[in-house]
Coordinates of C-alpha atoms and ligand atoms in Angstrom, one line a residue:
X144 CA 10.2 21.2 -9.0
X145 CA 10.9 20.9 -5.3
X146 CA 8.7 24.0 -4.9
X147 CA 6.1 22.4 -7.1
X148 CA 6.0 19.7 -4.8
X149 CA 5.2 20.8 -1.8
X150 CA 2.6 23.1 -3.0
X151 CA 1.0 20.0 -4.1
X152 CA 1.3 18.6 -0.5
X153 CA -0.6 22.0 0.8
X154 CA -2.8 22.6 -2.4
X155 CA -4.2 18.6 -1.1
X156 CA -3.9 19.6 2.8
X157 CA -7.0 19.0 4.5
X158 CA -6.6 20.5 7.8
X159 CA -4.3 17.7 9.3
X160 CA -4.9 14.8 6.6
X161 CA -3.9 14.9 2.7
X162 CA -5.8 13.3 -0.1
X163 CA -3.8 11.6 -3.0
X164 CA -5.5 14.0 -5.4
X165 CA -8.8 16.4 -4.9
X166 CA -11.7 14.7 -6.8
X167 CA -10.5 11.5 -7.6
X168 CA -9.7 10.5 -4.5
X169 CA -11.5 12.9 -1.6
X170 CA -10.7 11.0 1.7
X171 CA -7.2 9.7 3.8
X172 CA -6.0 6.4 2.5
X173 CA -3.8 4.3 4.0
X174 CA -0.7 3.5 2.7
X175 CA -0.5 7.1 0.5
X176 CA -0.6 9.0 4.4
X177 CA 2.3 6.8 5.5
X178 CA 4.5 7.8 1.8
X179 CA 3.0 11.8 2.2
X180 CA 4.0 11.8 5.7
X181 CA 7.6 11.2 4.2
X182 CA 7.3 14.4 2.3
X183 CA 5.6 16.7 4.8
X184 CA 9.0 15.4 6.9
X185 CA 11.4 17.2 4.5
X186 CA 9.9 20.5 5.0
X187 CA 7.2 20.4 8.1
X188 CA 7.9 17.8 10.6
X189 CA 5.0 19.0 13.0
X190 CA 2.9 18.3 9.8
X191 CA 4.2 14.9 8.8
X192 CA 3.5 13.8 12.2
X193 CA -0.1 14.7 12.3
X194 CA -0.5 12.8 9.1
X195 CA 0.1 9.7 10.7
X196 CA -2.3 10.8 14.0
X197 CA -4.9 11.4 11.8
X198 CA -4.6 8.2 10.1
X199 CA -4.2 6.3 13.8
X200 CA -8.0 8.0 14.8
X201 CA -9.7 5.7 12.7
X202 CA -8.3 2.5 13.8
X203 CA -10.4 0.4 15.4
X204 CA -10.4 -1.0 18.7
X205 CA -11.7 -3.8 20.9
X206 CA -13.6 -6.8 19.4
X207 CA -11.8 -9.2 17.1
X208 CA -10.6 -6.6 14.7
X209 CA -8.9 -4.7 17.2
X210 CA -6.2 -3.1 15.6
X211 CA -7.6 -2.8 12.3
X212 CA -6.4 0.0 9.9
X213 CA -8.7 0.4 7.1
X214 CA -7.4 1.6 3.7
X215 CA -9.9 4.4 3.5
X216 CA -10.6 6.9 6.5
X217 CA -13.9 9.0 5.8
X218 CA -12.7 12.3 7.8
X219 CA -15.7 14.1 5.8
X220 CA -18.3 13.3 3.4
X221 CA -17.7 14.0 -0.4
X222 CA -20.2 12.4 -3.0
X223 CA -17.0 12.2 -5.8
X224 CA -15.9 8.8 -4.8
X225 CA -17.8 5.5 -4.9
X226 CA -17.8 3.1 -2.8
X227 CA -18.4 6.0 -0.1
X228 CA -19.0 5.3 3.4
X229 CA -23.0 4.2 3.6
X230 CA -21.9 1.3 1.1
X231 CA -19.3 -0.2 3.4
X232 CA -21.4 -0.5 6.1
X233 CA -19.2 -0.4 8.9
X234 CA -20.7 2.0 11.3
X235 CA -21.5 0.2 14.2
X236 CA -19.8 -3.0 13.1
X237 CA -20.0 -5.8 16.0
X238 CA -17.1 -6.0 18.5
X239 CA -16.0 -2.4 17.9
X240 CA -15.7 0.7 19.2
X241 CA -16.8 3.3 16.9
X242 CA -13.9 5.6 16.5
X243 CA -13.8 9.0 15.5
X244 CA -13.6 8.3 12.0
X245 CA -16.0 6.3 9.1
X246 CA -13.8 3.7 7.6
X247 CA -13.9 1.3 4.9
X248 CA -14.1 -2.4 5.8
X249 CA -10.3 -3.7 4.0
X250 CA -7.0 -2.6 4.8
X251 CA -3.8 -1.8 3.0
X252 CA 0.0 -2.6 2.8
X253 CA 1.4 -1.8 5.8
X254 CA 3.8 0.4 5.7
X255 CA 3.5 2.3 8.7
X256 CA 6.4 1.0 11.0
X257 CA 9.2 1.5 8.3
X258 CA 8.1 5.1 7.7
X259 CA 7.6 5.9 11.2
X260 CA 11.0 4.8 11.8
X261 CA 12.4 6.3 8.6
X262 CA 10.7 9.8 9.8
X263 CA 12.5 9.4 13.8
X264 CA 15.4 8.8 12.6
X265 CA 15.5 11.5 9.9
X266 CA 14.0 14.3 12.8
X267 CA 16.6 12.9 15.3
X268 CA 19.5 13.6 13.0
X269 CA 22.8 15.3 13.7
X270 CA 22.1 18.2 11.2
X271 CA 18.2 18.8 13.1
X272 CA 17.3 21.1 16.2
X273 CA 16.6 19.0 19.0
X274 CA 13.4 20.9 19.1
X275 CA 12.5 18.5 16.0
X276 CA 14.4 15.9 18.0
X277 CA 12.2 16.1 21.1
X278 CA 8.5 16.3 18.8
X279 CA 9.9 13.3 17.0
X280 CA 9.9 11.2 19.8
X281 CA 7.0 11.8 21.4
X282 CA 5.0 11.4 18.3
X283 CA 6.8 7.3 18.0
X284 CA 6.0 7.2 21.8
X285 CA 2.3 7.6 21.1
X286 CA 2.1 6.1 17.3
X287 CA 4.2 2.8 18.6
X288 CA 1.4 0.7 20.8
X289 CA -1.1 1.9 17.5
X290 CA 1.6 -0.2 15.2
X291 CA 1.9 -2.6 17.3
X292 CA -1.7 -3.3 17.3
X293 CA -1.8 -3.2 13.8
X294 CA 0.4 -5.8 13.1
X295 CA -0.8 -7.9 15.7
X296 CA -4.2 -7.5 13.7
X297 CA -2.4 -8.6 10.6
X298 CA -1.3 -11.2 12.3
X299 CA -3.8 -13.0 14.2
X300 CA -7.0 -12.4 11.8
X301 CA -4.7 -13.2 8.6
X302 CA -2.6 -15.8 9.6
X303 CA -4.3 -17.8 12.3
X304 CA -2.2 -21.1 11.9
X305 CA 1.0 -19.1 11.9
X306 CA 2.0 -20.3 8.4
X307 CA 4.3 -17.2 8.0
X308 CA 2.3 -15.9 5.1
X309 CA -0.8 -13.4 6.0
X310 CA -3.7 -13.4 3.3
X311 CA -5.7 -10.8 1.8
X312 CA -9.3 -11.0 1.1
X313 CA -9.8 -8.2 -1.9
X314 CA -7.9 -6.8 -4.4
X315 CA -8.1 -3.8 -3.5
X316 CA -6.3 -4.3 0.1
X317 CA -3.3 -4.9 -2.4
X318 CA -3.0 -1.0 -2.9
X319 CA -2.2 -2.5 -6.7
X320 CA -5.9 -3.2 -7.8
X321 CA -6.3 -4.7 -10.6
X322 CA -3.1 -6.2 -11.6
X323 CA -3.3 -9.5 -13.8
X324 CA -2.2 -11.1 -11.0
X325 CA -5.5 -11.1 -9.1
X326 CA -7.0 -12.2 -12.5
X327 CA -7.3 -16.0 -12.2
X328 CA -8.4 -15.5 -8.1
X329 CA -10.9 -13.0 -9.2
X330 CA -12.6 -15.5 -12.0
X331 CA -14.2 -17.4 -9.1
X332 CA -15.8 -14.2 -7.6
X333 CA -19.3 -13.9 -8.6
X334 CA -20.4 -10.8 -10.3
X335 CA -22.7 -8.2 -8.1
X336 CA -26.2 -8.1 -9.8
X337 CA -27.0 -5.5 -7.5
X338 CA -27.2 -1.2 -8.9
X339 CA -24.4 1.5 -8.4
X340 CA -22.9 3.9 -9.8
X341 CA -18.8 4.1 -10.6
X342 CA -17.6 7.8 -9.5
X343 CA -13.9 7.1 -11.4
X344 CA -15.0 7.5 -15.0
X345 CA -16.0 11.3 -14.3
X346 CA -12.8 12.1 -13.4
X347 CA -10.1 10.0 -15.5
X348 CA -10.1 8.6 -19.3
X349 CA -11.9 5.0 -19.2
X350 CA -8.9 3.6 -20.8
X351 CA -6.6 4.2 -17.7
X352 CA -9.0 2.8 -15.3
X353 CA -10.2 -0.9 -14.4
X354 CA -13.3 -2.5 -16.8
X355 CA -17.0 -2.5 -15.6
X356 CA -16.4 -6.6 -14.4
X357 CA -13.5 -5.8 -12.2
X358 CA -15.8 -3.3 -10.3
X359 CA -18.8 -5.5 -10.1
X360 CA -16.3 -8.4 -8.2
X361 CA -15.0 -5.8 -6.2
X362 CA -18.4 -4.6 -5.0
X363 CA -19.8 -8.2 -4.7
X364 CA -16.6 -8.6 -2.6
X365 CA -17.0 -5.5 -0.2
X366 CA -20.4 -6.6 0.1
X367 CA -19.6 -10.2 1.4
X368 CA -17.6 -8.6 4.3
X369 CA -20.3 -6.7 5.5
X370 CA -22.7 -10.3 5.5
X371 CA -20.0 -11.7 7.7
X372 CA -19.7 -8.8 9.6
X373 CA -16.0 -8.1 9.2
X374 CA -15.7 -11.6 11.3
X375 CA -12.1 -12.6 10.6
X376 CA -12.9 -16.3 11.1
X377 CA -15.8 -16.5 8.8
X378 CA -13.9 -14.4 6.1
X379 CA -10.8 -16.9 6.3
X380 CA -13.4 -19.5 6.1
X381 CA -16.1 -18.6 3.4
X382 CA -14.8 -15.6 1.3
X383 CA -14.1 -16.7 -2.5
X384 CA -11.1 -14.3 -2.9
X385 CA -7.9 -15.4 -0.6
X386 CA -4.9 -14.7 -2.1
X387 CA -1.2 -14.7 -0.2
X388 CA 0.0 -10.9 -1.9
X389 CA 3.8 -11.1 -2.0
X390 CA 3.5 -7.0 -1.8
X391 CA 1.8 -6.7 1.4
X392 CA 3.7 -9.9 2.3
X393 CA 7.1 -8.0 1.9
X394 CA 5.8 -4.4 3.3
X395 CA 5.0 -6.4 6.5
X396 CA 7.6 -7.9 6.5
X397 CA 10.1 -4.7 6.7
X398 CA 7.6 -3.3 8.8
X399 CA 7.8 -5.7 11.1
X400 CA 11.7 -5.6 11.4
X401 CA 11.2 -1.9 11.6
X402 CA 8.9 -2.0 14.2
X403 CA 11.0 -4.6 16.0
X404 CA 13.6 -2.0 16.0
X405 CA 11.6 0.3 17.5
X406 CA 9.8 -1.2 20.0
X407 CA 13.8 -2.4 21.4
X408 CA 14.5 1.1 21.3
X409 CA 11.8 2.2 23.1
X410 CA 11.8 -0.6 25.9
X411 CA 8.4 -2.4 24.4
X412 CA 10.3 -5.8 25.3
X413 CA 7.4 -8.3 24.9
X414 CA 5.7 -6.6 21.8
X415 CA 9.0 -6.8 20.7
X416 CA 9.9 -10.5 20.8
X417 CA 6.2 -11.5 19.9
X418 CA 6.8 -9.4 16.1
X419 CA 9.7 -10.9 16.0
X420 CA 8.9 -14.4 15.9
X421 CA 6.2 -13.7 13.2
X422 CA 9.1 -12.2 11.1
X423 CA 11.1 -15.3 11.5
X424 CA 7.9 -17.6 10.4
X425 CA 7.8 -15.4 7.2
X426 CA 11.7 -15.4 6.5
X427 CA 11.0 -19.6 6.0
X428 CA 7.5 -19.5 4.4
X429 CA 8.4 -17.1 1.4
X430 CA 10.5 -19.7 0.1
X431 CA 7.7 -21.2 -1.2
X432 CA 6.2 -17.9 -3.0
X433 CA 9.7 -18.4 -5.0
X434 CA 8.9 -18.4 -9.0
X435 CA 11.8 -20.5 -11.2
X436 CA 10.2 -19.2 -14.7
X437 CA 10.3 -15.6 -13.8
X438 CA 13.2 -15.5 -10.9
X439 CA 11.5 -13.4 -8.4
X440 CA 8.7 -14.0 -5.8
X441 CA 5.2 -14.4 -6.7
X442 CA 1.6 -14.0 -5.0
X443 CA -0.5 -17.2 -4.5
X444 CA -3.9 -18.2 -4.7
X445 CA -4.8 -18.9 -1.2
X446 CA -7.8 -21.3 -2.2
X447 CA -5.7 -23.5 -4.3
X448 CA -2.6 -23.3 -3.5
X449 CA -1.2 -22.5 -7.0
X450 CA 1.5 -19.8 -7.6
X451 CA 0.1 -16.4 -10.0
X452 CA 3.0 -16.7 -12.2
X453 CA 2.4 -13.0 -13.1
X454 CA 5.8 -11.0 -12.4
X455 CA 4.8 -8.4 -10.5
X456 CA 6.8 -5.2 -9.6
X457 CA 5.5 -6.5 -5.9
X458 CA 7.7 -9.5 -6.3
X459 CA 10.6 -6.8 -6.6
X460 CA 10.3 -5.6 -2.9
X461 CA 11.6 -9.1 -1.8
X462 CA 15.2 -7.2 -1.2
X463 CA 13.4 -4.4 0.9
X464 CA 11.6 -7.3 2.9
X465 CA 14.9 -9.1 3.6
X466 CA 14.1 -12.1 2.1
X467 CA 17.0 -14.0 1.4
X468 CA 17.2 -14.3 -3.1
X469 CA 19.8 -11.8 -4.5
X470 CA 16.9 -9.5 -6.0
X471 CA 19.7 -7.9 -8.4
X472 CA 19.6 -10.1 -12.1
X473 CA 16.3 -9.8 -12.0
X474 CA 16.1 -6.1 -11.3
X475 CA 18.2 -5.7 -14.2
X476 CA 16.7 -7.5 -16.9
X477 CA 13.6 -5.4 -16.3
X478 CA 15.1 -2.5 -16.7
X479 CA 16.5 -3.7 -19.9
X480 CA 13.3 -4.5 -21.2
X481 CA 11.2 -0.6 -20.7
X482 CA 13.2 2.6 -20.7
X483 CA 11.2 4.6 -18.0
X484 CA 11.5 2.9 -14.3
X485 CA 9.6 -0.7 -13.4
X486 CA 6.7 -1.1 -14.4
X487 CA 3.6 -2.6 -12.1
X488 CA 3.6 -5.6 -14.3
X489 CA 6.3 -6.6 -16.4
X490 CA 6.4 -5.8 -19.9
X491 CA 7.3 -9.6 -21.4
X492 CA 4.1 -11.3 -19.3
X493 CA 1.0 -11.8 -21.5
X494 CA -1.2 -9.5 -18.5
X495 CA 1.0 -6.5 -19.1
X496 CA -0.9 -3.2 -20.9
X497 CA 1.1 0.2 -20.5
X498 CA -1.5 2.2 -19.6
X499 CA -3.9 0.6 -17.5
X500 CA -4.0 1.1 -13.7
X501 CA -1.4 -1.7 -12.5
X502 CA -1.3 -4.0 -15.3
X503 CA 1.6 -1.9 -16.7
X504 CA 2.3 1.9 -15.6
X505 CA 4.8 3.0 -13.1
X506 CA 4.5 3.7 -9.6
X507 CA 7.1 6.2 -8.2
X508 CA 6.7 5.4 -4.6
X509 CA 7.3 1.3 -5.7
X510 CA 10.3 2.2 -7.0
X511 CA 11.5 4.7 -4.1
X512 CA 11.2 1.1 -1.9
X513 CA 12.5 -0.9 -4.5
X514 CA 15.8 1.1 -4.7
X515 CA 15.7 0.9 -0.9
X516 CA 15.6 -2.5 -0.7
X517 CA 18.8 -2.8 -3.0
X518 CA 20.3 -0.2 -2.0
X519 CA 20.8 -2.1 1.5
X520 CA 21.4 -5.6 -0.5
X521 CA 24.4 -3.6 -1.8
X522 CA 23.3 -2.8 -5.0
X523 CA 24.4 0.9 -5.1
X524 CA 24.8 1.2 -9.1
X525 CA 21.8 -0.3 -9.5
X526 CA 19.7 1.5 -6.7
X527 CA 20.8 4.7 -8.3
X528 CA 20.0 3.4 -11.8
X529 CA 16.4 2.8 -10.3
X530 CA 16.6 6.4 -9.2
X531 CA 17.8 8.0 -12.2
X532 CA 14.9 6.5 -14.4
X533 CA 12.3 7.6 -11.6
X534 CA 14.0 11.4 -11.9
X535 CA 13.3 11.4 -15.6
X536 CA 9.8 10.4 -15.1
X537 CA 9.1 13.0 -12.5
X538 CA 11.2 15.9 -15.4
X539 CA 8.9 14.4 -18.1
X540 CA 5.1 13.2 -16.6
X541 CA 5.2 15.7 -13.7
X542 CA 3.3 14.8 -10.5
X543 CA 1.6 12.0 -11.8
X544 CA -0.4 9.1 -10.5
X545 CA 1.0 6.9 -12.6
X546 CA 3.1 6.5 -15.8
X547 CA 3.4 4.6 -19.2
X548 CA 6.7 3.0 -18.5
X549 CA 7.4 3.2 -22.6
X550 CA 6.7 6.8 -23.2
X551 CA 7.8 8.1 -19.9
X552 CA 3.7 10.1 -20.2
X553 CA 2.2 10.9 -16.7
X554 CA -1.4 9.3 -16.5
X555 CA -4.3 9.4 -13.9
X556 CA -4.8 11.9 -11.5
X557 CA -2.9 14.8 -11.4
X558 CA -1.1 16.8 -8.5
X559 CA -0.5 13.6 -6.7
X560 CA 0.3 13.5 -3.2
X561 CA 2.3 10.4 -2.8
X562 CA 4.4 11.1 -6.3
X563 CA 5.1 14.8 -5.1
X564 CA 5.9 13.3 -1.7
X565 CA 8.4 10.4 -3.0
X566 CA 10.0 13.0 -5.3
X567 CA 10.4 15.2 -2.0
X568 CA 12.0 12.2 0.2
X569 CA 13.4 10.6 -2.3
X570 CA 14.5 12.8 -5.1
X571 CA 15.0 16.3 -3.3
X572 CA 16.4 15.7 -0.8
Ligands
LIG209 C1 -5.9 3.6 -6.0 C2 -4.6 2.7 -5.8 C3 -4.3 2.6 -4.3 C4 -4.2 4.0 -3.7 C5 -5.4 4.8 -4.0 C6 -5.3 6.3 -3.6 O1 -7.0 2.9 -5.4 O2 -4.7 1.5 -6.4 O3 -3.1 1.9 -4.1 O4 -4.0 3.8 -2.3 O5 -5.7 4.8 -5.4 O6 -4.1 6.8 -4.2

């Protein structure tokens, strides 16, 4: 299977940049470079590194997105993907530079600094050359002031009054679309009354993918953004959808210890102390993200305040974040409940379907950071259990997108980047 996987890697190769799966999905996205940069590492270090370069070109710079990262990157046109990058509208946005890159207008978890330092301290290893040694640093050196940035940007235009707790402002900056989660936020979205055509349907079975609604609040959403003209201040003011994400809430969060690690190591002193202080702001604020009915954290609707008691495998992550709950009984008792991994949403909540893009299947990667997170908590036994299940997924549904957590069947696209990657990381090696 190892060999399987990295031809997927190459088969998706782009000249520098990978897409998750040709068709489907035709341009760089965020947070899958970051987990296929992982991959690359185990067999092509020069290659995993350019992942991540490629990525960096299209953040923006200057104006008050500086530091932005969006969570698609338009390297070249392809007309199998909607929204493509004339319905964004971001060329020319005000305040920035325009890079070498189209971009969407939303970002994605930010998993960036964890990987970065995952990958440096993999090449650096006693068992590598120090020719792999010597690329691998130079490659932080340049990515580290780009992460910085980026978490700055996270920061300062989505948590402005330093509560601890950044927001996003569509569902799709989750990375886990259209989980039930986002359902009650989402009701108070308008629906777009304006023409276009959905590019997803042409490619995968309508009963894996989200309902004509969910893309018509999703487009009304996108195009809000570009009426405020990606102003941070007037989208933390006016836009309908605000919702405090306990996933991208825990990536950052280990991102930002990561990257607080790194910037120590590499004698970024100020940049440094300023993450960490945000990290410690987050530590106290989670607390309140905590759900008694379902023992794990939650996401919350920014607007009103109120917890989306939907248990998430987002709220799983809380040991990989650092947060402070023992994430083990809980971790358990899902796994008791569906025989193939964790599913996106858990399997006893009213919003769970098996089959339907994040309101039930299994993502690998999720669980690779999951186990992690464990794993250092000092749940061996149960990290590895995490990992077994995952290993029969990839034996029985292949390089999938996705998977029904109760038949073990691989759905979505196929020949997936990010699944071949985790198995490659996480599995192969
Ligand atoms: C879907 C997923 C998102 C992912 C993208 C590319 O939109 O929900 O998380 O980044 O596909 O794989």
């Amino acid at each position: 299977m190892q060999e399987q996987a990295r031809a997927i890697l190459r088969h998706n190769d782009r000249g520098g940049y990978t897409v998750p799966t040709a068709g489907l999905y035709p341009f760089q996205w965020n947070w899958d470079a970051s987990v296929t940069a992982l991959g690359w590492m185990t067999f092509d270090p020069a290659r995993a590194w350019e992942e991540l370069r490629w990525l960096f070109k299209g953040q923006w710079r200057g104006g008050p997105n500086d530091g932005f990262l969006a969570q698609i990157h338009f390297h070249v046109p392809s007309d199998t993907y909607f929204p493509g990058p004339d319905e964004w509208g971001t060329d020319g946005a005000s305040g920035t530079e325009q890079i070498g890159t189209r971009t969407s207008s939303i970002s994605q978890p930010p998993l960036h600094a964890s990987i970065v330092r995952w990958m440096w301290e993999r090449g650096t290893g006693p068992d590598q050359d120090a020719a792999v040694g010597g690329l691998c640093e130079s490659a932080v050196r340049e990515l580290l002031p780009r992460l910085v940035a980026h978490h700055l940007w996270w920061y300062r235009t989505r948590d402005p009054q330093r509560t601890g707790l950044v927001v996003n402002i569509h569902p799709w900056e989750s990375g886990m679309d259209n989980s039930p989660a986002w359902d009650a936020p989402l009701s108070r979205v308008p629906r777009t009354t304006r023409p276009y055509e959905r590019r997803d349907l042409g490619h995968v079975d309508a009963s894996m993918r989200p309902s004509r609604e969910f893309y018509d609040r999703m487009v009304y959403l996108m195009d809000f953004n570009r009426a405020q003209r990606f102003e941070p201040e007037a989208l933390l003011r006016l836009c309908p959808y605000q919702v405090h994400d306990i996933g991208i809430i825990s990536i950052l969060q280990r991102a930002s210890r990561d990257l607080v690690h790194l910037c120590q190591t590499f004698g970024l002193v100020a940049e440094a102390a300023q993450i960490a202080a945000r990290v410690e702001l987050t530590q106290r604020a989670v607390q309140a993200l905590w759900s008694d009915r379902w023992q794990q954290y939650v996401s919350r609707d920014a607007g009103t305040g109120e917890l989306l008691e939907v248990p998430c495998s987002a709220g799983l992550l809380a040991a990989y974040a650092g947060f402070e709950n023992d994430a083990g009984p809980t971790v358990r008792a899902w796994l008791a409940e569906t025989p193939f991994g964790l599913p996106s949403t858990r399997s006893t909540c009213s919003g769970f379907e098996p089959l339907r893009y994040w309101r039930g299947p299994v993502w690998q990667h999720i669980n690779m950071l999951i186990a992690r997170g464990l794993a250092d908590q000092g749940h061996g036994a149960l990290a590895q259990e995490v990992r077994t299940r995952s290993e029969q997924l990839f034996a029985r549904g292949g390089f999938s997108e996705y998977y029904d957590p109760l038949s073990g069947k691989g759905l979505g696209g196929k020949s997936f980047s990010w699944t071949a990657a985790t198995y490659l990381h996480w599995i192969a090696s």
